[in-house]
Tab-separated table of N, CA and C in Angstrom:
chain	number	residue	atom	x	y	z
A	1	UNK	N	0.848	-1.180	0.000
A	1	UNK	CA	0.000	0.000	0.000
A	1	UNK	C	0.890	1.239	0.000
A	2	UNK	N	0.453	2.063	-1.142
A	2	UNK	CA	1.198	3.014	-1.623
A	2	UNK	C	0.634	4.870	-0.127
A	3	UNK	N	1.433	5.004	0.712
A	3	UNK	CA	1.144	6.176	1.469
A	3	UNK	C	2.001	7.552	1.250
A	4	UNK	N	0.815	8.633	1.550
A	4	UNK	CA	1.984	9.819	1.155
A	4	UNK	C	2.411	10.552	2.460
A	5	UNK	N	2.988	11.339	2.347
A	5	UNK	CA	3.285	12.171	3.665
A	5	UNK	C	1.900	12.928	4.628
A	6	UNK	N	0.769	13.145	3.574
A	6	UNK	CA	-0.333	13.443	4.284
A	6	UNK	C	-0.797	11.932	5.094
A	7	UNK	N	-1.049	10.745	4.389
A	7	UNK	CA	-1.716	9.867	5.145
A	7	UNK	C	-0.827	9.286	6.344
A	8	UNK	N	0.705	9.528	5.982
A	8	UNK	CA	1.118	8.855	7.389
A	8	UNK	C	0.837	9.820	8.580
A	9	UNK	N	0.715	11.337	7.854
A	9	UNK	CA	0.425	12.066	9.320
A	9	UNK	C	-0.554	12.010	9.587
A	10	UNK	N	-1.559	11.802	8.687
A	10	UNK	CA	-3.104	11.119	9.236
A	10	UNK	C	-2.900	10.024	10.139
A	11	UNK	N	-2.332	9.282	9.846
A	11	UNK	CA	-2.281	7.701	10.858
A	11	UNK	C	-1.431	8.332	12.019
A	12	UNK	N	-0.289	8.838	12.088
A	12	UNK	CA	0.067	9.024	13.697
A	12	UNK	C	-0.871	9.708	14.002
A	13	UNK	N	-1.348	10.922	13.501
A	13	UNK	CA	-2.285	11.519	14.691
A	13	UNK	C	-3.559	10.727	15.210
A	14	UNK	N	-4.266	10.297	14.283
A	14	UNK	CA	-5.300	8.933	15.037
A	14	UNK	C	-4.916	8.144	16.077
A	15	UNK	N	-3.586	7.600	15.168
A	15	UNK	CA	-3.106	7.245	16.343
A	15	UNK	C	-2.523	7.531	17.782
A	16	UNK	N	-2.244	8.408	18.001
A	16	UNK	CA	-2.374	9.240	19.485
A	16	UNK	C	-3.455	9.959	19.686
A	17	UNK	N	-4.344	10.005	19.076
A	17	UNK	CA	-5.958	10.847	19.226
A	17	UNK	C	-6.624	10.232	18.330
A	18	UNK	N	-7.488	8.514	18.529
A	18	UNK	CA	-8.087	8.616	17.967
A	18	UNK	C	-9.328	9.481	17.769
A	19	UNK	N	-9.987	10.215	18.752
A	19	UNK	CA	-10.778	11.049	19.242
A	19	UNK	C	-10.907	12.271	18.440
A	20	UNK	N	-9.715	12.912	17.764
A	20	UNK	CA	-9.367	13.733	17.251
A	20	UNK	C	-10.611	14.182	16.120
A	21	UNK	N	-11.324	15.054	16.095
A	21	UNK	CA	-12.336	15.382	15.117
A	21	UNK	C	-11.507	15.522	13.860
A	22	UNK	N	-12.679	15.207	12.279
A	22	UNK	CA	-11.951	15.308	11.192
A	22	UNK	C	-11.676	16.979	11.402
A	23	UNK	N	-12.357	17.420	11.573
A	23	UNK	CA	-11.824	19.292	11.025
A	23	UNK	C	-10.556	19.559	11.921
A	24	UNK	N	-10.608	19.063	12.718
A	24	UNK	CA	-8.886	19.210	13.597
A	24	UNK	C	-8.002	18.386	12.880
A	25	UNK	N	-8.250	17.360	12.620
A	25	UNK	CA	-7.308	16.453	11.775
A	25	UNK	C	-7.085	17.155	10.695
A	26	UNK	N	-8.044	17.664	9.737
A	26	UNK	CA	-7.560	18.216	8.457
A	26	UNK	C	-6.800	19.477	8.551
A	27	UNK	N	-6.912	20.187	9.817
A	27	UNK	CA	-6.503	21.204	10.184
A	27	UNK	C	-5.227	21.321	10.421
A	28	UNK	N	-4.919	20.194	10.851
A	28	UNK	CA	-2.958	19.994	11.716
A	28	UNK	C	-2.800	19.385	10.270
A	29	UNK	N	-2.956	18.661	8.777
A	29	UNK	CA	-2.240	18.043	8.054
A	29	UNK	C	-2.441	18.908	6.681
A	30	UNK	N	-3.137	19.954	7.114
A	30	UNK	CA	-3.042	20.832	6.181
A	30	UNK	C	-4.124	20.836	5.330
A	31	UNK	N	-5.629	19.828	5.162
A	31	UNK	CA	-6.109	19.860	4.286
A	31	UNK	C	-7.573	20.501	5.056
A	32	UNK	N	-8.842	20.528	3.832
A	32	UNK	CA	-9.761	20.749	4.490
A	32	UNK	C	-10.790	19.650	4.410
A	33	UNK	N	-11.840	19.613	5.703
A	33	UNK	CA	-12.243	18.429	5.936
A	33	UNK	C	-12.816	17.756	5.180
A	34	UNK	N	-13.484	17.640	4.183
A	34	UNK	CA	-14.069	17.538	3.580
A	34	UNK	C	-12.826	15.453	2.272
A	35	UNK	N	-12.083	16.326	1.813
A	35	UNK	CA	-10.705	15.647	1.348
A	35	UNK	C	-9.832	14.961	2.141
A	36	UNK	N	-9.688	15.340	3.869
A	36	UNK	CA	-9.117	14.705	4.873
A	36	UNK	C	-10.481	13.420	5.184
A	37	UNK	N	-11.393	13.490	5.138
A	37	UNK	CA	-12.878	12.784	5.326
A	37	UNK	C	-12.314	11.573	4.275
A	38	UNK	N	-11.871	11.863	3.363
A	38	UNK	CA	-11.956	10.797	2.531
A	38	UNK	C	-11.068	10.019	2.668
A	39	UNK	N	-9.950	10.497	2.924
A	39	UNK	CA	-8.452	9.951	3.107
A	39	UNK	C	-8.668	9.178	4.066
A	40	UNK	N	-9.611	9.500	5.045
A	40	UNK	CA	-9.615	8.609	7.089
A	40	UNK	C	-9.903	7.114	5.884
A	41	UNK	N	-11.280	7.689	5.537
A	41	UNK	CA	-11.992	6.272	4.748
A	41	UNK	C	-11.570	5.255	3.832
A	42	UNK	N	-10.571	6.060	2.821
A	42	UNK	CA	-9.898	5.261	2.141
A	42	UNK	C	-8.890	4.364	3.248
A	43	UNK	N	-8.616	5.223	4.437
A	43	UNK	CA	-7.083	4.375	5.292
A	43	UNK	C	-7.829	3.236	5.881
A	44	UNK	N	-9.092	3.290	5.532
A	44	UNK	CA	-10.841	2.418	6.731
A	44	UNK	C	-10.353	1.139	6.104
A	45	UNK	N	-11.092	1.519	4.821
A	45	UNK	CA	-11.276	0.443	3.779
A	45	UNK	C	-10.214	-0.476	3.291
A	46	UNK	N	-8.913	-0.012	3.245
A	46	UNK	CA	-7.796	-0.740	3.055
A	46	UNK	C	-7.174	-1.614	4.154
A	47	UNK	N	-8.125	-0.824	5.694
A	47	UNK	CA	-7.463	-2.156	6.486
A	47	UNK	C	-6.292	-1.309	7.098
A	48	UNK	N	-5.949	-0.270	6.506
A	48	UNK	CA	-4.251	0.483	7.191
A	48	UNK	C	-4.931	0.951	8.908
A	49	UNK	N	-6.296	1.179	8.569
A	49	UNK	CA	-6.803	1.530	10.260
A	49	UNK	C	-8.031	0.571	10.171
A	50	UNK	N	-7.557	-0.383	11.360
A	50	UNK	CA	-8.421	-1.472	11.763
A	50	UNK	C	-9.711	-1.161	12.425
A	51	UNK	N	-9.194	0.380	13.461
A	51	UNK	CA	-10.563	0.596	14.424
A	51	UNK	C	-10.452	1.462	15.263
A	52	UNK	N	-10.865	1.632	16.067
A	52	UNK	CA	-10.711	2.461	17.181
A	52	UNK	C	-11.169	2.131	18.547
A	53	UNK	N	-10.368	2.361	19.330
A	53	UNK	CA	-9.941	2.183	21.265
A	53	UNK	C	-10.172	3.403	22.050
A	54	UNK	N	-10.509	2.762	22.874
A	54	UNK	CA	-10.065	3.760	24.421
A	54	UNK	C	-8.922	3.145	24.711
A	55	UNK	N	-8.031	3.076	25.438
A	55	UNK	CA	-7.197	3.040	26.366
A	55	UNK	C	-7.427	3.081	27.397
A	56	UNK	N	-7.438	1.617	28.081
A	56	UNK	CA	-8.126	2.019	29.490
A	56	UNK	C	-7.128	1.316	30.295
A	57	UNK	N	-6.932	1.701	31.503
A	57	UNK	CA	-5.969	1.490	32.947
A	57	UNK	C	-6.708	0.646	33.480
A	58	UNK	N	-5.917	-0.479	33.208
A	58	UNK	CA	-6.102	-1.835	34.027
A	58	UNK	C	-6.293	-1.702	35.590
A	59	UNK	N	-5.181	-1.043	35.896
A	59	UNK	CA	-5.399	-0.977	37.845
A	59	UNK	C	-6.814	-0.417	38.140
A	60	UNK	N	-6.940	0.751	38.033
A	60	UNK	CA	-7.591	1.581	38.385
A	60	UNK	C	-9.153	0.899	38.037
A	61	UNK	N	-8.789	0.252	36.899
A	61	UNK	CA	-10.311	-1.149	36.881
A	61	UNK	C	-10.083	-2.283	37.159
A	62	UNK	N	-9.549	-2.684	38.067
A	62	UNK	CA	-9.423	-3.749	39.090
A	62	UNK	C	-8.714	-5.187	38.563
A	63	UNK	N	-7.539	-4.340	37.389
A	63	UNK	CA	-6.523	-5.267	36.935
A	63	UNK	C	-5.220	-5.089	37.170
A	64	UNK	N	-4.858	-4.959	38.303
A	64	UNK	CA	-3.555	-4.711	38.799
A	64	UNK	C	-2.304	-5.664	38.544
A	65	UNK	N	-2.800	-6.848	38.239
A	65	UNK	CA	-1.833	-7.640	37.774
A	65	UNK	C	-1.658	-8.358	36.212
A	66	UNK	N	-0.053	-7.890	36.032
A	66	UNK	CA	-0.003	-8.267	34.450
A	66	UNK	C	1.094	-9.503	34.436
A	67	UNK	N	0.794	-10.216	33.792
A	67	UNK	CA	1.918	-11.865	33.744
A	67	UNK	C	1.892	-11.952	32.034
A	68	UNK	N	2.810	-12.621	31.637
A	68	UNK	CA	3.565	-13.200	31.193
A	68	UNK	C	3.447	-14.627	30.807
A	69	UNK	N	3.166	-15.290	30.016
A	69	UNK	CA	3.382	-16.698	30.186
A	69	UNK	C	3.764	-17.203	28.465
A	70	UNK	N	5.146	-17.815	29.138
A	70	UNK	CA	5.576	-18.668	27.890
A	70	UNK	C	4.833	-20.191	27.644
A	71	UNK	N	4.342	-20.397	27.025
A	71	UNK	CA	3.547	-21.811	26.779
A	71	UNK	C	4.253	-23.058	25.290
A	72	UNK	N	4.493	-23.926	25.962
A	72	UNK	CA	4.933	-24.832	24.543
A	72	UNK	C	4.167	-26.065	25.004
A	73	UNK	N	3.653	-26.428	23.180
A	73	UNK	CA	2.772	-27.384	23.068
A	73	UNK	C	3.640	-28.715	23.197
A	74	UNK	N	3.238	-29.938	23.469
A	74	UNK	CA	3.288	-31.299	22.955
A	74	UNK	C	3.289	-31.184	21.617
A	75	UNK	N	2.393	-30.447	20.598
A	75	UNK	CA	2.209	-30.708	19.026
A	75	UNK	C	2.149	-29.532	18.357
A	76	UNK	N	2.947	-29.439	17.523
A	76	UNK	CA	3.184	-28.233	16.717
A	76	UNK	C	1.984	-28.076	15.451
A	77	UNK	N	1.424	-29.530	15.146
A	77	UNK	CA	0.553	-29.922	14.010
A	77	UNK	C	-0.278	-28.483	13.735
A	78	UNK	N	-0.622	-28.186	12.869
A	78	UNK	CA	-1.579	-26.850	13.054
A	78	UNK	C	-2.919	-26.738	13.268
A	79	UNK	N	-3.196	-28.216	13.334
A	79	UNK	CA	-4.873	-28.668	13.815
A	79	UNK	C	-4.798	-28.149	15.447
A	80	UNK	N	-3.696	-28.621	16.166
A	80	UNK	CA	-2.973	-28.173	17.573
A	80	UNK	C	-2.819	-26.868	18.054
A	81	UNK	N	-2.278	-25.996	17.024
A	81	UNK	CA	-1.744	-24.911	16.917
A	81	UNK	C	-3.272	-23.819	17.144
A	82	UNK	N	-4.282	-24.696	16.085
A	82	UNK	CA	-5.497	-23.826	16.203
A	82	UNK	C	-6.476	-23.985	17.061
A	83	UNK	N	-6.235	-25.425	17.818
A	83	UNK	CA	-6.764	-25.679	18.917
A	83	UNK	C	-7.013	-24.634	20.246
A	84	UNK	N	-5.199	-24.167	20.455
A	84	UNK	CA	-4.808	-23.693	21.545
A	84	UNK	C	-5.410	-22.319	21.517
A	85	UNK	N	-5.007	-21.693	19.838
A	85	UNK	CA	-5.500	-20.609	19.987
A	85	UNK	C	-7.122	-20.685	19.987
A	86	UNK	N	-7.322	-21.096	19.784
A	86	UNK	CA	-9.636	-21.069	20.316
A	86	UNK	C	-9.410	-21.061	21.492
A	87	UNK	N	-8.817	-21.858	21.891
A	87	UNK	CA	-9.194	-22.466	23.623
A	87	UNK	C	-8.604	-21.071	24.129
A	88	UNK	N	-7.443	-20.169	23.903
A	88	UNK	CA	-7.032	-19.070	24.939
A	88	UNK	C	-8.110	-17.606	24.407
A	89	UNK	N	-9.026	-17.815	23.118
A	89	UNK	CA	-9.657	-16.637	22.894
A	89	UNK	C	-10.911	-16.913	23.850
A	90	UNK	N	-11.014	-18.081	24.172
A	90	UNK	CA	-12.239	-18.348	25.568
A	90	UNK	C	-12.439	-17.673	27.103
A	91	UNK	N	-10.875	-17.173	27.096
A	91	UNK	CA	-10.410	-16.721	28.393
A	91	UNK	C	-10.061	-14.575	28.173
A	92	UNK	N	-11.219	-14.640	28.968
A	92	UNK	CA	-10.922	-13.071	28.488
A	92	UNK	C	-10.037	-11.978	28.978
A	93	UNK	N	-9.009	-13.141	30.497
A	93	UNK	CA	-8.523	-12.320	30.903
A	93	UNK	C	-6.814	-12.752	30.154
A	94	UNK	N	-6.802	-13.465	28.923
A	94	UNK	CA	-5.707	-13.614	28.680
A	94	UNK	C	-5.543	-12.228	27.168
A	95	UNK	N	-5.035	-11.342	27.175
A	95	UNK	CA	-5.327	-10.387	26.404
A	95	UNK	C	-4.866	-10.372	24.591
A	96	UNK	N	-4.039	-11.116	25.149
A	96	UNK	CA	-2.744	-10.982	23.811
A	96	UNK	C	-2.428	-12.209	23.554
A	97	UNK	N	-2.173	-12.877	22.626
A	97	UNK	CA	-1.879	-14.384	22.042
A	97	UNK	C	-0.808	-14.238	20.988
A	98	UNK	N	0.486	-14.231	20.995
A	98	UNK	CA	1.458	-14.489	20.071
A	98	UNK	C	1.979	-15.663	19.751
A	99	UNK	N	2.284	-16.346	18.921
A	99	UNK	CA	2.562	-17.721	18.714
A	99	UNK	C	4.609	-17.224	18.013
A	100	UNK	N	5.089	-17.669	18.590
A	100	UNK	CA	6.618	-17.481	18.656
A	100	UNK	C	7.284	-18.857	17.677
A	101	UNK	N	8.281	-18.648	17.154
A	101	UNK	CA	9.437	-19.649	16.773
A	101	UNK	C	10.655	-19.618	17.810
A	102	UNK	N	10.768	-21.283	18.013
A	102	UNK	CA	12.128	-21.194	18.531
A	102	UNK	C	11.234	-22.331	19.397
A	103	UNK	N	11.787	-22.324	21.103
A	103	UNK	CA	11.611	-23.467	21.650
A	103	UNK	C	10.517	-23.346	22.524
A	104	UNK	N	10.025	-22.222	22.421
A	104	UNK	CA	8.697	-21.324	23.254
A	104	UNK	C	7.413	-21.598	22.137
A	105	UNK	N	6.072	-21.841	21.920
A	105	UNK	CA	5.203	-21.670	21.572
A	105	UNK	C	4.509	-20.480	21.358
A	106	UNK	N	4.087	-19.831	22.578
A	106	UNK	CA	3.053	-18.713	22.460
A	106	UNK	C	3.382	-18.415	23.571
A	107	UNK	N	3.384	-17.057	23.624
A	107	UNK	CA	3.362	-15.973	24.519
A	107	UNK	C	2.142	-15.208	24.848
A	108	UNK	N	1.429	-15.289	25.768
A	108	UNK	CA	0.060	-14.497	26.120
A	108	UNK	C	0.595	-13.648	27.132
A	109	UNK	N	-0.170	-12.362	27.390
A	109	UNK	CA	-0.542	-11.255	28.278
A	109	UNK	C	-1.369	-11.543	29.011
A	110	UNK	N	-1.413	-11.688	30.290
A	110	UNK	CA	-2.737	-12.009	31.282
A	110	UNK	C	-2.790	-10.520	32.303
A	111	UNK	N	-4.189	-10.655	32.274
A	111	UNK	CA	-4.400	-9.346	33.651
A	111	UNK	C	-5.609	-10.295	34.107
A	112	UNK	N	-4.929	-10.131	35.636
A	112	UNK	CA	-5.875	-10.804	37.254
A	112	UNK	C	-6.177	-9.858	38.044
A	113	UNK	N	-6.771	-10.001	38.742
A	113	UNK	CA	-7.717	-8.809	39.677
A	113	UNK	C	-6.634	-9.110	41.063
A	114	UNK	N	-5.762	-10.410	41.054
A	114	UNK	CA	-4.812	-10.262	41.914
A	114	UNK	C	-4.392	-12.078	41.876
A	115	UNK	N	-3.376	-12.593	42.758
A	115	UNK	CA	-2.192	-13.250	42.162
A	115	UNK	C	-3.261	-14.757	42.060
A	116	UNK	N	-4.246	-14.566	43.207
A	116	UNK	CA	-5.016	-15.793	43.367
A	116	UNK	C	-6.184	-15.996	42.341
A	117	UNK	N	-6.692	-15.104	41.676
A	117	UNK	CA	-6.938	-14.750	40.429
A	117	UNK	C	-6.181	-15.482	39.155
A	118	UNK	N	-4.713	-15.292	39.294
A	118	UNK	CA	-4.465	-15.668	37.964
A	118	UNK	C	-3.585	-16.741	38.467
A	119	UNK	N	-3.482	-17.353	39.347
A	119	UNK	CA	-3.123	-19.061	39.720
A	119	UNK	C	-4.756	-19.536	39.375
A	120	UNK	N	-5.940	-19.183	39.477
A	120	UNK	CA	-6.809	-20.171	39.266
A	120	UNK	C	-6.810	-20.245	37.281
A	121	UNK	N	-6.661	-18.892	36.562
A	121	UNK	CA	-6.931	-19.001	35.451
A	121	UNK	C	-5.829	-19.629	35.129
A	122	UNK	N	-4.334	-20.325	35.483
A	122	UNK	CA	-3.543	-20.709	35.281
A	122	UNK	C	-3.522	-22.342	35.720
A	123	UNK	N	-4.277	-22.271	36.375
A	123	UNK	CA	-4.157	-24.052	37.067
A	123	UNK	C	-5.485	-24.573	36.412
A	124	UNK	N	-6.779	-23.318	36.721
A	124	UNK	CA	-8.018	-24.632	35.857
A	124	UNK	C	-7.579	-23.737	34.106
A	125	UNK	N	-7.660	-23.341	33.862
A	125	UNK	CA	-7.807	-22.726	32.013
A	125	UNK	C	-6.351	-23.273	31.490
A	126	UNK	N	-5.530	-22.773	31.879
A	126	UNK	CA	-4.109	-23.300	30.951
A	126	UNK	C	-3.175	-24.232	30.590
A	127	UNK	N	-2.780	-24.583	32.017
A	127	UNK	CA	-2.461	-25.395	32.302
A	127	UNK	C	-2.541	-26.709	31.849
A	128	UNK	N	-4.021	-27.239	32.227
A	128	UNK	CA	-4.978	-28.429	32.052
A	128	UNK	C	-5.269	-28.584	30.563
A	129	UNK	N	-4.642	-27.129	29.698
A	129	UNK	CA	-5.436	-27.458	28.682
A	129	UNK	C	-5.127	-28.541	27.134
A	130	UNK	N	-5.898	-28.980	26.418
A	130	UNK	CA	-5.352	-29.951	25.840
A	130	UNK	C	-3.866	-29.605	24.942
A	131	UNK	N	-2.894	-30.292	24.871
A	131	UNK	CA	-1.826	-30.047	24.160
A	131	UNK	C	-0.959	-29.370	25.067
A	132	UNK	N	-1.155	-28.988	26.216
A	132	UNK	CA	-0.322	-27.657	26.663
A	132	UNK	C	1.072	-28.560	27.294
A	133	UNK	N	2.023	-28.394	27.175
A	133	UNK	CA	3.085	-29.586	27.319
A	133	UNK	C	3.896	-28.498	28.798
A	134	UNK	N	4.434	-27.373	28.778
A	134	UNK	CA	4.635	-26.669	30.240
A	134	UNK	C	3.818	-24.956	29.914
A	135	UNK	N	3.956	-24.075	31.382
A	135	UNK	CA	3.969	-23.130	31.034
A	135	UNK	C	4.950	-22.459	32.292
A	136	UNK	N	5.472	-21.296	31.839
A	136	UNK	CA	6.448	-21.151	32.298
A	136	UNK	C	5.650	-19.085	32.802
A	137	UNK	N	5.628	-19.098	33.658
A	137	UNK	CA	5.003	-17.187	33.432
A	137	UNK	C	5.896	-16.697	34.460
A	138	UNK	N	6.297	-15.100	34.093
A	138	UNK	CA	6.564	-13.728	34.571
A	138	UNK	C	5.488	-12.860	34.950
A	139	UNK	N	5.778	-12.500	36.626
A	139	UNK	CA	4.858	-11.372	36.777
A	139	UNK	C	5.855	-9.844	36.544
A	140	UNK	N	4.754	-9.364	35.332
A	140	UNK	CA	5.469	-8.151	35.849
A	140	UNK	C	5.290	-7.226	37.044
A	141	UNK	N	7.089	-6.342	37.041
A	141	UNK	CA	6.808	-5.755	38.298
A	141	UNK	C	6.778	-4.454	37.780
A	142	UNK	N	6.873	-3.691	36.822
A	142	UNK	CA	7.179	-2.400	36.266
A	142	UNK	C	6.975	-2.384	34.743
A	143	UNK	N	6.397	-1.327	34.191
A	143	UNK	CA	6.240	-1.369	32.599
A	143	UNK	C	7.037	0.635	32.214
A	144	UNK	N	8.001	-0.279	31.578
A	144	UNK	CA	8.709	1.440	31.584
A	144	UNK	C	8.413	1.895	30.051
A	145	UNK	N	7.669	1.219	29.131
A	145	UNK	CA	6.939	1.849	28.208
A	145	UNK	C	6.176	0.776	27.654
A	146	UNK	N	5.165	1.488	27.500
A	146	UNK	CA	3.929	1.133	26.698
A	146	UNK	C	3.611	2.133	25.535
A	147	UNK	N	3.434	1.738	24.567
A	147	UNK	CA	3.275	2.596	23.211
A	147	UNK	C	2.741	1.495	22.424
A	148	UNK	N	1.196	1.565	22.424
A	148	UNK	CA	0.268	0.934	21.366
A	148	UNK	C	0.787	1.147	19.843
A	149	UNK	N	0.460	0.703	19.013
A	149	UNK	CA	0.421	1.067	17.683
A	149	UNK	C	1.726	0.498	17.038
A	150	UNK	N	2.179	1.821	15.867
A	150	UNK	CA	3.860	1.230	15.155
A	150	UNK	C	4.412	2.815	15.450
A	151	UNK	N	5.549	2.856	14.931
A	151	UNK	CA	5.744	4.119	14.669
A	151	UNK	C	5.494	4.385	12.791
A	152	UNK	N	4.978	5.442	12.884
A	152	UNK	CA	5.012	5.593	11.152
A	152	UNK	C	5.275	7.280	10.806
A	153	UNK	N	6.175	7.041	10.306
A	153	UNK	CA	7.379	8.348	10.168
A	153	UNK	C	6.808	8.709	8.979
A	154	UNK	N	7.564	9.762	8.234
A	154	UNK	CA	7.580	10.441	6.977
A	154	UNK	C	7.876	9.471	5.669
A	155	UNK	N	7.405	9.831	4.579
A	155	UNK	CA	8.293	8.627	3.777
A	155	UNK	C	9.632	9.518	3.373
């Protein structure tokens, strides 16, 4: 997908505001709303912008705890592979599902309301679950950046 210097500054600013009204948007990238309106839509339709979020603070909504867990299967087969992933989109407090190369499987993000919380989603949901051969998790103790999105510079 072919982007110009207007649409990538369209996409960072969404992306740090999605909130951002079109007439402010067209306003900071130079165009008027009307032509910036179209550009959001064309970036819609192609898929370059999937959607739009809040950002919301886990603690402060009664998710104070974030883990880590490395998971490797018994079976790599991809009947296996797609198993695991159904079975962890069941669990809503596991957030994130990456499936890794190397000697690790998948990497998930978990948030628990606290540690006894996520020993139960870890002993009855993961653990137990079919194929799951170990799991190995990190609690974190500190997040010294978080930055959603990519970076997308100038061309």
């Amino acid at each position: 997908m072919a982007l110009d210097r207007i649409d990538r500054q369209i996409l960072a600013l969404l992306q740090d505001d999605g909130r951002m009204t079109n007439v402010d948007l067209a306003d900071r990238v130079g165009l008027t709303a009307p032509p910036c309106l179209r550009r959001v839509r064309a970036l819609e339709e192609t898929g370059a912008i999937k959607g739009y979020h809040a950002e919301l603070d886990a603690a402060t909504l009664g998710y104070p705890i974030t883990v880590f867990a490395m998971v490797s299967l018994r079976s790599q087969a991809e009947r296996d592979l797609a198993a695991f992933e159904a079975h962890v989109a069941t669990i809503p407090e596991i957030r994130e599902c990456h499936m890794l190369n190397g000697e690790i499987d998948f990497i998930l993000k978990i948030v628990a309301s606290d540690l006894r919380a996520f020993q139960d989603i870890l002993t009855t949901h993961l653990t137990p679950a079919p194929n799951v051969a170990s799991v190995k998790t990190s609690l974190t103790i500190r997040t010294s950046k978080h930055q959603p999105g990519i970076p997308v510079g100038d061309e």
